[in-house]
Amino acid sequence: MHPSEVLFQGTLPPVSIPVCDHYAGSEKLMRKSLALQKELGPVFDITFDCEDGAAHGNEQTHAHLIGSLIAGEENLFGRIGARVHDVTSDFFEQDIKIILQHAAPRLAYLVVPKVDSLADVENAISLINRHANGRVNLPVHVLIETHGALKDAYAIAALPQVECLSFGIMDFVSAHYGAIPGNAMRSPGQFTHPLLARAKLEIAAACHAHGKTPSHNVTTEISDTSVVANDAQRAAAEFAYTRMWSIHPGQIKPILAAFAPQLSEVNEAAAILSQAQAVQWGPIQHNGKLHDRASYRYYWTILQRAQSSGLTLPDSARTIL
């Protein structure tokens, strides 16, 4: 039997999506992102942006452009999503309707920003489903950037159609009206300020409780890739995030490298799971250590992360995944 059938009996396997989410707003940047994804493969997602990408007065045309690009031949891998305007915007439903008219079958997900409650997300999902043109359970990513959304993060993550929660650090800091200093939007403050650390941990915990993906906020530094790499490493190692935003093509590779598992652990995971599969997933000993289904679940996710990061997997892993 496949590991997903054996190791997660009674529960759904955790969501597995690429570790990098690259945002692009203008047509020029969207097409540049498509070319880069063609070069690197589906190891990162692209999110076309209506909220910050559309010029004032050009919202409808911009939504049509996004929908047509997602539906078009340049979308080689089906790993492009779209961020729509916020739930209170006059353009929220228009974005959804236009993009889904063009690209419902090929859209990877929709990102919903500025929600303030569980009810906001439920209403947004209901609206998305009304315009989905027959697409069932279109994945929804939710931006957690308000006090109300953070309070309801656990319940939002529990919604079956929600695939990912992203932390919107800039709006969240701004919502404190100066009580959190501006330098907390950057490192090291973003990881050390107690209110921001609390928010990040609550989002990550909510996601992992329900098998969803926590996506870390943007790094505004676009010239020094070492800053991006350090932020990504801390997000993964200290805060249990499994995905991160990119806002510049130069950020993509450092994020991929930071979130990819070590090759030594990938090889170990493949060896352990191959041995376990040979005994129908019963307990085994490997290098003097006992393993059972609890550790198998861990090592299976290591292989999934390696695959989504574009790492070369051992031959033995191919039959497992």
mmCIF file of C-alpha atoms in Angstrom:
data_model
loop_
_atom_site.group_PDB
_atom_site.id
_atom_site.type_symbol
_atom_site.label_atom_id
_atom_site.label_comp_id
_atom_site.label_asym_id
_atom_site.label_seq_id
_atom_site.Cartn_x
_atom_site.Cartn_y
_atom_site.Cartn_z
ATOM 1 C CA MET A 1 0.000 0.000 0.000
ATOM 2 C CA HIS A 2 1.065 3.586 -0.617
ATOM 3 C CA PRO A 3 2.444 5.413 2.458
ATOM 4 C CA SER A 4 -0.383 7.982 2.308
ATOM 5 C CA GLU A 5 -2.868 5.139 2.820
ATOM 6 C CA VAL A 6 -0.953 3.428 5.610
ATOM 7 C CA LEU A 7 0.643 6.230 7.593
ATOM 8 C CA PHE A 8 -2.307 8.619 7.752
ATOM 9 C CA GLN A 9 -5.208 6.270 8.371
ATOM 10 C CA GLY A 10 -8.207 8.247 9.582
ATOM 11 C CA THR A 11 -6.616 11.580 8.672
ATOM 12 C CA LEU A 12 -5.657 13.379 5.495
ATOM 13 C CA PRO A 13 -1.947 13.549 4.617
ATOM 14 C CA PRO A 14 -0.493 17.033 5.119
ATOM 15 C CA VAL A 15 -0.610 19.465 2.222
ATOM 16 C CA SER A 16 2.517 19.321 0.071
ATOM 17 C CA ILE A 17 3.135 22.360 -2.145
ATOM 18 C CA PRO A 18 6.326 24.135 -3.296
ATOM 19 C CA VAL A 19 8.281 25.897 -0.554
ATOM 20 C CA CYS A 20 8.572 29.242 -2.375
ATOM 21 C CA ASP A 21 5.708 31.521 -3.387
ATOM 22 C CA HIS A 22 6.904 34.192 -5.813
ATOM 23 C CA TYR A 23 4.703 37.285 -6.198
ATOM 24 C CA ALA A 24 4.458 39.225 -9.459
ATOM 25 C CA GLY A 25 2.177 42.167 -10.156
ATOM 26 C CA SER A 26 2.930 43.852 -13.481
ATOM 27 C CA GLU A 27 2.659 42.117 -16.860
ATOM 28 C CA LYS A 28 6.422 42.439 -17.348
ATOM 29 C CA LEU A 29 7.164 40.731 -14.024
ATOM 30 C CA MET A 30 4.519 38.081 -14.545
ATOM 31 C CA ARG A 31 6.014 37.076 -17.883
ATOM 32 C CA LYS A 32 9.525 37.151 -16.412
ATOM 33 C CA SER A 33 8.330 34.830 -13.638
ATOM 34 C CA LEU A 34 6.818 32.449 -16.158
ATOM 35 C CA ALA A 35 10.139 32.287 -18.013
ATOM 36 C CA LEU A 36 12.005 31.571 -14.770
ATOM 37 C CA GLN A 37 9.573 28.839 -13.800
ATOM 38 C CA LYS A 38 10.060 27.294 -17.241
ATOM 39 C CA GLU A 39 13.830 27.312 -16.601
ATOM 40 C CA LEU A 40 13.807 25.970 -13.032
ATOM 41 C CA GLY A 41 10.713 23.781 -13.186
ATOM 42 C CA PRO A 42 7.742 23.645 -10.789
ATOM 43 C CA VAL A 43 9.933 24.040 -7.697
ATOM 44 C CA PHE A 44 8.308 27.377 -6.862
ATOM 45 C CA ASP A 45 4.805 28.751 -7.201
ATOM 46 C CA ILE A 46 3.933 32.056 -8.831
ATOM 47 C CA THR A 47 1.207 34.285 -7.424
ATOM 48 C CA PHE A 48 -0.110 36.888 -9.851
ATOM 49 C CA ASP A 49 -1.232 39.898 -7.839
ATOM 50 C CA CYS A 50 -4.447 41.861 -8.268
ATOM 51 C CA GLU A 51 -4.309 43.600 -4.888
ATOM 52 C CA ASP A 52 -1.010 45.452 -5.335
ATOM 53 C CA GLY A 53 -0.447 44.777 -9.030
ATOM 54 C CA ALA A 54 -3.393 46.568 -10.634
ATOM 55 C CA ALA A 55 -3.083 50.285 -11.332
ATOM 56 C CA HIS A 56 -6.011 52.419 -10.163
ATOM 57 C CA GLY A 57 -8.739 52.316 -12.788
ATOM 58 C CA ASN A 58 -7.193 49.271 -14.476
ATOM 59 C CA GLU A 59 -8.497 46.597 -12.099
ATOM 60 C CA GLN A 60 -10.806 44.836 -14.562
ATOM 61 C CA THR A 61 -8.244 44.707 -17.380
ATOM 62 C CA HIS A 62 -5.587 43.459 -14.958
ATOM 63 C CA ALA A 63 -7.824 40.609 -13.768
ATOM 64 C CA HIS A 64 -8.466 39.590 -17.382
ATOM 65 C CA LEU A 65 -4.709 39.598 -18.035
ATOM 66 C CA ILE A 66 -4.059 37.375 -15.024
ATOM 67 C CA GLY A 67 -6.809 34.958 -15.988
ATOM 68 C CA SER A 68 -5.623 34.699 -19.593
ATOM 69 C CA LEU A 69 -1.993 34.109 -18.575
ATOM 70 C CA ILE A 70 -2.949 31.355 -16.146
ATOM 71 C CA ALA A 71 -5.121 29.733 -18.808
ATOM 72 C CA GLY A 72 -2.459 30.143 -21.489
ATOM 73 C CA GLU A 73 0.289 27.948 -22.897
ATOM 74 C CA GLU A 74 3.010 29.630 -20.827
ATOM 75 C CA ASN A 75 1.548 28.047 -17.686
ATOM 76 C CA LEU A 76 3.485 24.829 -18.126
ATOM 77 C CA PHE A 77 3.055 23.231 -14.701
ATOM 78 C CA GLY A 78 -0.276 24.409 -13.273
ATOM 79 C CA ARG A 79 1.494 26.054 -10.319
ATOM 80 C CA ILE A 80 0.237 29.620 -10.647
ATOM 81 C CA GLY A 81 -2.188 31.217 -8.224
ATOM 82 C CA ALA A 82 -3.650 34.693 -7.881
ATOM 83 C CA ARG A 83 -4.105 37.152 -5.038
ATOM 84 C CA VAL A 84 -7.373 39.042 -5.354
ATOM 85 C CA HIS A 85 -8.358 42.360 -3.790
ATOM 86 C CA ASP A 86 -9.346 42.248 -0.139
ATOM 87 C CA VAL A 87 -12.752 41.069 1.017
ATOM 88 C CA THR A 88 -14.053 44.616 1.618
ATOM 89 C CA SER A 89 -12.991 45.897 -1.810
ATOM 90 C CA ASP A 90 -15.435 46.655 -4.603
ATOM 91 C CA PHE A 91 -13.119 44.597 -6.838
ATOM 92 C CA PHE A 92 -13.045 41.449 -4.694
ATOM 93 C CA GLU A 93 -15.871 39.569 -6.420
ATOM 94 C CA GLN A 94 -14.960 41.022 -9.816
ATOM 95 C CA ASP A 95 -11.423 39.609 -9.546
ATOM 96 C CA ILE A 96 -12.710 36.184 -8.585
ATOM 97 C CA LYS A 97 -15.349 36.075 -11.311
ATOM 98 C CA ILE A 98 -13.004 37.187 -14.111
ATOM 99 C CA ILE A 99 -10.044 34.995 -13.157
ATOM 100 C CA LEU A 100 -12.199 31.906 -12.741
ATOM 101 C CA GLN A 101 -14.011 32.550 -16.015
ATOM 102 C CA HIS A 102 -10.658 32.350 -17.756
ATOM 103 C CA ALA A 103 -8.739 29.819 -15.723
ATOM 104 C CA ALA A 104 -10.761 27.835 -13.168
ATOM 105 C CA PRO A 105 -9.397 24.438 -14.313
ATOM 106 C CA ARG A 106 -5.745 25.574 -14.283
ATOM 107 C CA LEU A 107 -5.607 27.856 -11.259
ATOM 108 C CA ALA A 108 -3.434 26.470 -8.459
ATOM 109 C CA TYR A 109 -5.078 28.541 -5.708
ATOM 110 C CA LEU A 110 -6.610 31.900 -4.829
ATOM 111 C CA VAL A 111 -5.077 34.087 -2.101
ATOM 112 C CA VAL A 112 -7.571 36.020 0.012
ATOM 113 C CA PRO A 113 -6.103 39.012 1.916
ATOM 114 C CA LYS A 114 -7.289 41.240 4.771
ATOM 115 C CA VAL A 115 -9.790 38.841 6.317
ATOM 116 C CA ASP A 116 -10.783 39.729 9.858
ATOM 117 C CA SER A 117 -12.548 36.571 10.998
ATOM 118 C CA LEU A 118 -13.481 32.976 10.301
ATOM 119 C CA ALA A 119 -16.779 34.252 8.917
ATOM 120 C CA ASP A 120 -14.917 36.399 6.357
ATOM 121 C CA VAL A 121 -13.081 33.332 5.082
ATOM 122 C CA GLU A 122 -16.216 31.201 4.968
ATOM 123 C CA ASN A 123 -18.023 33.892 2.988
ATOM 124 C CA ALA A 124 -15.060 34.257 0.616
ATOM 125 C CA ILE A 125 -14.948 30.508 -0.010
ATOM 126 C CA SER A 126 -18.688 30.455 -0.672
ATOM 127 C CA LEU A 127 -18.267 33.243 -3.227
ATOM 128 C CA ILE A 128 -15.311 31.481 -4.869
ATOM 129 C CA ASN A 129 -17.293 28.269 -5.172
ATOM 130 C CA ARG A 130 -20.216 30.098 -6.806
ATOM 131 C CA HIS A 131 -17.902 31.327 -9.572
ATOM 132 C CA ALA A 132 -15.752 28.192 -9.897
ATOM 133 C CA ASN A 133 -17.329 26.998 -13.172
ATOM 134 C CA GLY A 134 -17.532 23.410 -11.974
ATOM 135 C CA ARG A 135 -14.129 23.340 -10.272
ATOM 136 C CA VAL A 136 -14.579 21.546 -6.961
ATOM 137 C CA ASN A 137 -12.621 22.506 -3.836
ATOM 138 C CA LEU A 138 -10.343 25.093 -5.424
ATOM 139 C CA PRO A 139 -7.514 25.593 -2.883
ATOM 140 C CA VAL A 140 -7.668 28.836 -0.931
ATOM 141 C CA HIS A 141 -4.710 30.563 0.738
ATOM 142 C CA VAL A 142 -5.528 33.048 3.482
ATOM 143 C CA LEU A 143 -3.418 36.030 4.516
ATOM 144 C CA ILE A 144 -3.304 36.445 8.288
ATOM 145 C CA GLU A 145 -2.591 40.142 8.805
ATOM 146 C CA THR A 146 -5.273 41.419 11.198
ATOM 147 C CA HIS A 147 -5.986 40.891 14.893
ATOM 148 C CA GLY A 148 -9.237 39.106 14.114
ATOM 149 C CA ALA A 149 -7.690 36.727 11.592
ATOM 150 C CA LEU A 150 -4.926 35.805 14.040
ATOM 151 C CA LYS A 151 -7.521 35.125 16.750
ATOM 152 C CA ASP A 152 -9.358 32.755 14.396
ATOM 153 C CA ALA A 153 -6.261 31.225 12.752
ATOM 154 C CA TYR A 154 -6.845 27.762 14.214
ATOM 155 C CA ALA A 155 -10.450 27.649 12.976
ATOM 156 C CA ILE A 156 -9.485 29.076 9.572
ATOM 157 C CA ALA A 157 -6.799 26.415 9.119
ATOM 158 C CA ALA A 158 -9.403 23.755 9.919
ATOM 159 C CA LEU A 159 -11.532 24.666 6.886
ATOM 160 C CA PRO A 160 -11.114 21.836 4.337
ATOM 161 C CA GLN A 161 -10.662 24.139 1.334
ATOM 162 C CA VAL A 162 -7.961 26.232 3.028
ATOM 163 C CA GLU A 163 -4.549 24.953 1.975
ATOM 164 C CA CYS A 164 -2.187 27.595 3.351
ATOM 165 C CA LEU A 165 -2.010 30.456 5.859
ATOM 166 C CA SER A 166 0.428 33.286 5.068
ATOM 167 C CA PHE A 167 1.630 35.893 7.542
ATOM 168 C CA GLY A 168 1.273 39.473 6.325
ATOM 169 C CA ILE A 169 3.796 41.146 8.597
ATOM 170 C CA MET A 170 3.579 44.717 7.306
ATOM 171 C CA ASP A 171 -0.169 45.079 7.695
ATOM 172 C CA PHE A 172 -0.020 43.278 11.026
ATOM 173 C CA VAL A 173 2.620 45.683 12.379
ATOM 174 C CA SER A 174 0.696 48.658 11.004
ATOM 175 C CA ALA A 175 -2.447 47.433 12.782
ATOM 176 C CA HIS A 176 -0.694 48.187 16.085
ATOM 177 C CA TYR A 177 -0.521 51.915 15.254
ATOM 178 C CA GLY A 178 3.073 52.443 16.293
ATOM 179 C CA ALA A 179 3.078 50.171 19.350
ATOM 180 C CA ILE A 180 5.366 47.804 17.414
ATOM 181 C CA PRO A 181 8.376 49.675 15.964
ATOM 182 C CA GLY A 182 8.846 49.779 12.213
ATOM 183 C CA ASN A 183 12.190 47.968 12.403
ATOM 184 C CA ALA A 184 10.270 44.885 13.579
ATOM 185 C CA MET A 185 9.176 44.431 9.956
ATOM 186 C CA ARG A 186 12.772 43.399 9.262
ATOM 187 C CA SER A 187 15.322 41.102 10.860
ATOM 188 C CA PRO A 188 16.222 40.590 13.586
ATOM 189 C CA GLY A 189 13.163 42.294 15.083
ATOM 190 C CA GLN A 190 10.663 40.276 13.099
ATOM 191 C CA PHE A 191 11.864 37.153 14.889
ATOM 192 C CA THR A 192 12.524 38.619 18.335
ATOM 193 C CA HIS A 193 9.660 41.016 19.019
ATOM 194 C CA PRO A 194 7.297 39.078 21.322
ATOM 195 C CA LEU A 195 4.075 40.032 19.522
ATOM 196 C CA LEU A 196 5.464 39.049 16.135
ATOM 197 C CA ALA A 197 7.000 35.824 17.430
ATOM 198 C CA ARG A 198 3.647 34.975 19.006
ATOM 199 C CA ALA A 199 1.782 35.646 15.752
ATOM 200 C CA LYS A 200 4.168 33.563 13.681
ATOM 201 C CA LEU A 201 4.061 30.656 16.107
ATOM 202 C CA GLU A 202 0.271 30.676 16.359
ATOM 203 C CA ILE A 203 -0.064 30.596 12.569
ATOM 204 C CA ALA A 204 2.452 27.754 12.249
ATOM 205 C CA ALA A 205 0.821 25.774 15.065
ATOM 206 C CA ALA A 206 -2.637 26.208 13.545
ATOM 207 C CA CYS A 207 -1.420 24.975 10.181
ATOM 208 C CA HIS A 208 0.426 21.948 11.510
ATOM 209 C CA ALA A 209 -2.556 20.958 13.656
ATOM 210 C CA HIS A 210 -4.630 20.611 10.497
ATOM 211 C CA GLY A 211 -2.029 19.457 7.968
ATOM 212 C CA LYS A 212 -1.890 22.810 6.173
ATOM 213 C CA THR A 213 1.077 24.887 5.004
ATOM 214 C CA PRO A 214 2.339 27.925 6.962
ATOM 215 C CA SER A 215 3.888 30.492 4.613
ATOM 216 C CA HIS A 216 6.360 33.003 6.022
ATOM 217 C CA ASN A 217 6.226 36.697 5.275
ATOM 218 C CA VAL A 218 8.261 38.582 2.724
ATOM 219 C CA THR A 219 11.832 39.806 3.170
ATOM 220 C CA THR A 220 12.029 43.363 1.815
ATOM 221 C CA GLU A 221 15.800 43.167 1.215
ATOM 222 C CA ILE A 222 16.232 42.440 -2.496
ATOM 223 C CA SER A 223 19.928 43.121 -3.087
ATOM 224 C CA ASP A 224 21.602 41.076 -0.329
ATOM 225 C CA THR A 225 20.589 37.451 -0.776
ATOM 226 C CA SER A 226 22.307 36.469 2.480
ATOM 227 C CA VAL A 227 19.568 38.338 4.365
ATOM 228 C CA VAL A 228 16.909 36.378 2.498
ATOM 229 C CA ALA A 229 18.714 33.104 3.159
ATOM 230 C CA ASN A 230 19.057 33.850 6.875
ATOM 231 C CA ASP A 231 15.393 34.835 7.189
ATOM 232 C CA ALA A 232 14.324 31.659 5.419
ATOM 233 C CA GLN A 233 16.563 29.481 7.598
ATOM 234 C CA ARG A 234 15.181 31.035 10.788
ATOM 235 C CA ALA A 235 11.605 30.750 9.568
ATOM 236 C CA ALA A 236 12.087 27.041 8.884
ATOM 237 C CA ALA A 237 14.299 26.033 11.807
ATOM 238 C CA GLU A 238 12.898 28.193 14.625
ATOM 239 C CA PHE A 239 9.274 28.827 13.631
ATOM 240 C CA ALA A 240 8.347 25.641 11.711
ATOM 241 C CA TYR A 241 7.386 27.380 8.467
ATOM 242 C CA THR A 242 7.457 25.245 5.346
ATOM 243 C CA ARG A 243 6.986 27.951 2.701
ATOM 244 C CA MET A 244 8.014 31.577 2.176
ATOM 245 C CA TRP A 245 7.182 34.520 -0.048
ATOM 246 C CA SER A 246 9.514 35.891 -2.683
ATOM 247 C CA ILE A 247 9.141 39.370 -4.183
ATOM 248 C CA HIS A 248 12.230 39.374 -6.401
ATOM 249 C CA PRO A 249 13.634 36.659 -8.685
ATOM 250 C CA GLY A 250 16.924 36.797 -6.758
ATOM 251 C CA GLN A 251 15.115 35.616 -3.620
ATOM 252 C CA ILE A 252 13.821 32.358 -5.079
ATOM 253 C CA LYS A 253 16.978 30.222 -5.007
ATOM 254 C CA PRO A 254 18.024 31.215 -1.451
ATOM 255 C CA ILE A 255 14.521 30.305 -0.240
ATOM 256 C CA LEU A 256 14.592 26.978 -2.049
ATOM 257 C CA ALA A 257 17.986 26.155 -0.554
ATOM 258 C CA ALA A 258 16.968 27.121 2.977
ATOM 259 C CA PHE A 259 13.803 25.027 2.994
ATOM 260 C CA ALA A 260 15.230 21.963 1.245
ATOM 261 C CA PRO A 261 16.158 19.054 3.539
ATOM 262 C CA GLN A 262 19.774 17.964 3.772
ATOM 263 C CA LEU A 263 20.778 15.285 1.274
ATOM 264 C CA SER A 264 21.991 13.064 4.099
ATOM 265 C CA GLU A 265 18.515 13.143 5.648
ATOM 266 C CA VAL A 266 16.878 12.504 2.270
ATOM 267 C CA ASN A 267 19.034 9.416 1.761
ATOM 268 C CA GLU A 268 18.278 8.234 5.283
ATOM 269 C CA ALA A 269 14.549 8.756 4.741
ATOM 270 C CA ALA A 270 14.607 6.754 1.513
ATOM 271 C CA ALA A 271 16.498 3.894 3.150
ATOM 272 C CA ILE A 272 14.198 3.740 6.185
ATOM 273 C CA LEU A 273 10.982 3.896 4.161
ATOM 274 C CA SER A 274 12.187 1.317 1.650
ATOM 275 C CA GLN A 275 12.973 -1.058 4.487
ATOM 276 C CA ALA A 276 9.605 -0.339 6.109
ATOM 277 C CA GLN A 277 7.716 -0.870 2.876
ATOM 278 C CA ALA A 278 9.370 -4.278 2.499
ATOM 279 C CA VAL A 279 7.827 -5.402 5.809
ATOM 280 C CA GLN A 280 4.405 -3.872 5.110
ATOM 281 C CA TRP A 281 5.109 -0.878 7.348
ATOM 282 C CA GLY A 282 5.780 -2.820 10.510
ATOM 283 C CA PRO A 283 8.548 -1.776 12.957
ATOM 284 C CA ILE A 284 12.158 -1.997 11.781
ATOM 285 C CA GLN A 285 15.678 -1.420 13.024
ATOM 286 C CA HIS A 286 17.918 0.881 11.012
ATOM 287 C CA ASN A 287 21.500 1.626 12.065
ATOM 288 C CA GLY A 288 20.737 0.409 15.548
ATOM 289 C CA LYS A 289 17.596 2.521 16.033
ATOM 290 C CA LEU A 290 13.974 1.413 16.178
ATOM 291 C CA HIS A 291 11.504 2.975 13.740
ATOM 292 C CA ASP A 292 7.747 2.617 13.415
ATOM 293 C CA ARG A 293 4.869 4.491 11.793
ATOM 294 C CA ALA A 294 5.428 7.609 13.872
ATOM 295 C CA SER A 295 8.910 8.106 12.456
ATOM 296 C CA TYR A 296 7.796 6.885 9.025
ATOM 297 C CA ARG A 297 5.413 9.837 8.808
ATOM 298 C CA TYR A 298 8.293 12.197 9.531
ATOM 299 C CA TYR A 299 10.595 10.670 6.923
ATOM 300 C CA TRP A 300 7.857 10.550 4.313
ATOM 301 C CA THR A 301 7.404 14.321 4.639
ATOM 302 C CA ILE A 302 11.170 14.732 4.239
ATOM 303 C CA LEU A 303 10.959 12.985 0.873
ATOM 304 C CA GLN A 304 8.010 15.112 -0.168
ATOM 305 C CA ARG A 305 9.890 18.298 0.722
ATOM 306 C CA ALA A 306 12.905 17.088 -1.219
ATOM 307 C CA GLN A 307 10.788 16.336 -4.266
ATOM 308 C CA SER A 308 8.990 19.706 -4.179
ATOM 309 C CA SER A 309 12.363 21.481 -3.814
ATOM 310 C CA GLY A 310 13.701 19.855 -6.953
ATOM 311 C CA LEU A 311 16.340 17.703 -5.262
ATOM 312 C CA THR A 312 17.533 14.546 -6.983
ATOM 313 C CA LEU A 313 16.015 11.646 -5.082
ATOM 314 C CA PRO A 314 17.539 8.181 -4.561
ATOM 315 C CA ASP A 315 16.090 5.555 -6.893
ATOM 316 C CA SER A 316 14.525 3.784 -3.907
ATOM 317 C CA ALA A 317 12.423 6.865 -3.162
ATOM 318 C CA ARG A 318 10.598 6.828 -6.471
ATOM 319 C CA THR A 319 8.447 3.814 -5.602
ATOM 320 C CA ILE A 320 7.600 5.337 -2.214
ATOM 321 C CA LEU A 321 6.384 8.695 -3.492
#
